PDB file of C-alpha atoms in Angstrom:
ATOM      1  CA  UNK A   1      71.972 103.742 123.488  1.00 94.00           C
ATOM      2  CA  UNK A   2      69.504 102.476 126.087  1.00 97.00           C
ATOM      3  CA  UNK A   3      69.806 103.864 129.582  1.00 98.00           C
ATOM      4  CA  UNK A   4      67.721 103.219 132.680  1.00 98.00           C
ATOM      5  CA  UNK A   5      68.504 105.277 135.726  1.00 98.00           C
ATOM      6  CA  UNK A   6      66.899 104.540 139.096  1.00 98.00           C
ATOM      7  CA  UNK A   7      66.650 106.954 141.941  1.00 98.00           C
ATOM      8  CA  UNK A   8      64.727 107.482 145.154  1.00 98.00           C
ATOM      9  CA  UNK A   9      66.257 104.797 147.365  1.00 98.00           C
ATOM     10  CA  UNK A  10      67.191 105.491 150.946  1.00 98.00           C
ATOM     11  CA  UNK A  11      66.930 104.384 154.564  1.00 98.00           C
ATOM     12  CA  UNK A  12      63.651 104.251 156.389  1.00 98.00           C
ATOM     13  CA  UNK A  13      62.218 102.606 159.464  1.00 98.00           C
ATOM     14  CA  UNK A  14      59.690  99.833 159.441  1.00 98.00           C
ATOM     15  CA  UNK A  15      56.336 101.109 158.311  1.00 98.00           C
ATOM     16  CA  UNK A  16      57.884 103.962 156.310  1.00 98.00           C
ATOM     17  CA  UNK A  17      57.490 104.800 152.618  1.00 98.00           C
ATOM     18  CA  UNK A  18      59.729 105.473 149.640  1.00 98.00           C
ATOM     19  CA  UNK A  19      59.125 106.345 146.008  1.00 98.00           C
ATOM     20  CA  UNK A  20      61.484 104.975 143.419  1.00 98.00           C
ATOM     21  CA  UNK A  21      61.759 106.451 139.912  1.00 98.00           C
ATOM     22  CA  UNK A  22      63.353 105.034 136.737  1.00 98.00           C
ATOM     23  CA  UNK A  23      64.127 107.484 133.908  1.00 98.00           C
ATOM     24  CA  UNK A  24      64.509 105.671 130.571  1.00 98.00           C
ATOM     25  CA  UNK A  25      66.122 106.830 127.414  1.00 98.00           C
ATOM     26  CA  UNK A  26      66.852 105.096 124.134  1.00 97.00           C
ATOM     27  CA  UNK A  27      63.619 103.125 124.089  1.00 97.00           C
ATOM     28  CA  UNK A  28      59.967 103.923 124.468  1.00 97.00           C
ATOM     29  CA  UNK A  29      58.601 102.441 127.724  1.00 97.00           C
ATOM     30  CA  UNK A  30      55.130 101.993 126.350  1.00 96.00           C
ATOM     31  CA  UNK A  31      56.481  99.623 123.707  1.00 96.00           C
ATOM     32  CA  UNK A  32      58.032  97.286 126.262  1.00 96.00           C
ATOM     33  CA  UNK A  33      57.135  95.156 129.201  1.00 97.00           C
ATOM     34  CA  UNK A  34      58.888  96.945 132.055  1.00 97.00           C
ATOM     35  CA  UNK A  35      59.683  95.575 135.527  1.00 98.00           C
ATOM     36  CA  UNK A  36      61.120  96.235 138.893  1.00 98.00           C
ATOM     37  CA  UNK A  37      63.408  93.672 140.540  1.00 98.00           C
ATOM     38  CA  UNK A  38      65.330  93.571 143.796  1.00 98.00           C
ATOM     39  CA  UNK A  39      68.274  91.748 145.108  1.00 98.00           C
ATOM     40  CA  UNK A  40      69.502  91.307 148.706  1.00 96.00           C
ATOM     41  CA  UNK A  41      73.031  90.239 149.527  1.00 90.00           C
ATOM     42  CA  UNK A  42      73.417  86.463 149.161  1.00 93.00           C
ATOM     43  CA  UNK A  43      70.045  86.082 147.519  1.00 96.00           C
ATOM     44  CA  UNK A  44      68.933  85.725 143.917  1.00 96.00           C
ATOM     45  CA  UNK A  45      67.437  88.679 142.047  1.00 97.00           C
ATOM     46  CA  UNK A  46      63.656  88.515 142.348  1.00 97.00           C
ATOM     47  CA  UNK A  47      60.831  90.078 140.353  1.00 97.00           C
ATOM     48  CA  UNK A  48      58.835  92.641 142.323  1.00 98.00           C
ATOM     49  CA  UNK A  49      56.413  93.874 139.617  1.00 98.00           C
ATOM     50  CA  UNK A  50      55.857  93.870 135.860  1.00 97.00           C
ATOM     51  CA  UNK A  51      53.950  96.332 133.707  1.00 97.00           C
ATOM     52  CA  UNK A  52      52.769  95.135 130.353  1.00 95.00           C
ATOM     53  CA  UNK A  53      52.311  97.234 127.249  1.00 94.00           C
ATOM     54  CA  UNK A  54      48.558  96.948 127.929  1.00 92.00           C
ATOM     55  CA  UNK A  55      49.132  98.369 131.436  1.00 91.00           C
ATOM     56  CA  UNK A  56      48.508  95.133 133.137  1.00 94.00           C
ATOM     57  CA  UNK A  57      50.465  95.249 136.403  1.00 96.00           C
ATOM     58  CA  UNK A  58      51.423  92.180 138.425  1.00 97.00           C
ATOM     59  CA  UNK A  59      53.069  92.003 141.794  1.00 98.00           C
ATOM     60  CA  UNK A  60      54.886  89.392 143.741  1.00 97.00           C
ATOM     61  CA  UNK A  61      52.772  88.249 146.699  1.00 98.00           C
ATOM     62  CA  UNK A  62      54.984  89.729 149.397  1.00 97.00           C
ATOM     63  CA  UNK A  63      54.439  93.317 148.149  1.00 98.00           C
ATOM     64  CA  UNK A  64      50.776  93.206 147.160  1.00 98.00           C
ATOM     65  CA  UNK A  65      48.831  95.913 148.861  1.00 98.00           C
ATOM     66  CA  UNK A  66      51.960  97.777 149.814  1.00 98.00           C
ATOM     67  CA  UNK A  67      53.660  98.608 146.532  1.00 98.00           C
ATOM     68  CA  UNK A  68      52.178 100.447 143.534  1.00 98.00           C
ATOM     69  CA  UNK A  69      53.892 100.467 140.182  1.00 98.00           C
ATOM     70  CA  UNK A  70      53.127 102.894 137.350  1.00 97.00           C
ATOM     71  CA  UNK A  71      54.416 104.059 134.055  1.00 97.00           C
ATOM     72  CA  UNK A  72      54.366 107.610 132.653  1.00 97.00           C
ATOM     73  CA  UNK A  73      54.473 107.343 128.910  1.00 96.00           C
ATOM     74  CA  UNK A  74      54.794 111.060 128.428  1.00 97.00           C
ATOM     75  CA  UNK A  75      57.872 111.272 130.623  1.00 98.00           C
ATOM     76  CA  UNK A  76      59.146 107.807 129.578  1.00 98.00           C
ATOM     77  CA  UNK A  77      59.549 106.829 133.248  1.00 98.00           C
ATOM     78  CA  UNK A  78      58.552 104.142 135.718  1.00 98.00           C
ATOM     79  CA  UNK A  79      57.709 104.675 139.349  1.00 98.00           C
ATOM     80  CA  UNK A  80      57.360 102.341 142.312  1.00 98.00           C
ATOM     81  CA  UNK A  81      55.550 103.651 145.361  1.00 98.00           C
ATOM     82  CA  UNK A  82      56.421 101.651 148.401  1.00 98.00           C
ATOM     83  CA  UNK A  83      54.622 101.883 151.694  1.00 98.00           C
ATOM     84  CA  UNK A  84      54.434  99.879 155.002  1.00 98.00           C
ATOM     85  CA  UNK A  85      57.996  98.929 154.326  1.00 98.00           C
ATOM     86  CA  UNK A  86      59.443  95.902 156.140  1.00 98.00           C
ATOM     87  CA  UNK A  87      63.068  94.964 156.908  1.00 97.00           C
ATOM     88  CA  UNK A  88      62.706  92.145 154.461  1.00 96.00           C
ATOM     89  CA  UNK A  89      62.187  94.763 151.682  1.00 98.00           C
ATOM     90  CA  UNK A  90      65.791  95.794 152.173  1.00 98.00           C
ATOM     91  CA  UNK A  91      67.534  95.283 148.811  1.00 98.00           C
ATOM     92  CA  UNK A  92      68.952  96.920 145.741  1.00 98.00           C
ATOM     93  CA  UNK A  93      66.091  97.766 143.452  1.00 98.00           C
ATOM     94  CA  UNK A  94      66.464  97.682 139.666  1.00 98.00           C
ATOM     95  CA  UNK A  95      64.230  98.664 136.814  1.00 98.00           C
ATOM     96  CA  UNK A  96      64.488  96.694 133.554  1.00 98.00           C
ATOM     97  CA  UNK A  97      63.039  96.425 130.121  1.00 97.00           C
ATOM     98  CA  UNK A  98      61.967  93.242 128.343  1.00 96.00           C
ATOM     99  CA  UNK A  99      64.240  91.679 125.736  1.00 92.00           C
ATOM    100  CA  UNK A 100      61.934  92.657 122.822  1.00 92.00           C
ATOM    101  CA  UNK A 101      59.249  95.235 122.210  1.00 92.00           C
ATOM    102  CA  UNK A 102      55.532  94.688 121.643  1.00 91.00           C
ATOM    103  CA  UNK A 103      55.404  91.452 123.621  1.00 88.00           C
ATOM    104  CA  UNK A 104      51.908  90.186 124.272  1.00 81.00           C
ATOM    105  CA  UNK A 105      52.724  89.238 127.836  1.00 83.00           C
ATOM    106  CA  UNK A 106      55.400  90.019 130.296  1.00 90.00           C
ATOM    107  CA  UNK A 107      57.782  87.365 131.437  1.00 87.00           C
ATOM    108  CA  UNK A 108      58.403  86.981 135.162  1.00 91.00           C
ATOM    109  CA  UNK A 109      61.875  85.523 134.736  1.00 93.00           C
ATOM    110  CA  UNK A 110      64.922  87.735 135.362  1.00 95.00           C
ATOM    111  CA  UNK A 111      66.449  86.298 132.222  1.00 94.00           C
ATOM    112  CA  UNK A 112      63.623  87.714 130.093  1.00 94.00           C
ATOM    113  CA  UNK A 113      64.902  91.245 130.611  1.00 96.00           C
ATOM    114  CA  UNK A 114      68.136  92.425 129.103  1.00 95.00           C
ATOM    115  CA  UNK A 115      68.175  96.144 129.657  1.00 97.00           C
ATOM    116  CA  UNK A 116      68.935  97.191 133.241  1.00 98.00           C
ATOM    117  CA  UNK A 117      69.623 100.190 135.383  1.00 97.00           C
ATOM    118  CA  UNK A 118      72.353 100.426 137.941  1.00 97.00           C
ATOM    119  CA  UNK A 119      70.036 100.049 140.881  1.00 98.00           C
ATOM    120  CA  UNK A 120      69.018 102.126 143.912  1.00 98.00           C
ATOM    121  CA  UNK A 121      69.439 100.899 147.477  1.00 98.00           C
ATOM    122  CA  UNK A 122      66.496 100.570 149.860  1.00 98.00           C
ATOM    123  CA  UNK A 123      67.251  99.893 153.506  1.00 98.00           C
ATOM    124  CA  UNK A 124      64.501  99.371 156.039  1.00 98.00           C
ATOM    125  CA  UNK A 125      65.456  99.172 159.700  1.00 97.00           C
ATOM    126  CA  UNK A 126      63.446  97.643 162.482  1.00 93.00           C
TER     127      UNK A 126
END
């Protein structure tokens, strides 16, 4: 059974930092494209970052230079280091695994991922 469990969310002020973690069981993270998504109330879920099996990491423009994603193959976990947080970063953050292993490239579409965690809330106040 595949499980993804996020943690590390919380409430911070503008300019603050948070570190999110995603512990994965039931699949090997190094075999899959992995990603972080976020969703705010009333908005569609959006892709924040993807990590390919070749460790190529891509970010949505709004978080470039502020967020850093990584994968720890030994621990089978994902991390998302977030700094210089803004109120518009407020959302539920989810980690997810691609629909199939050993994909050459990572899809950017939410629909390309079919294994999801329950999410962790990040709230940034001004």
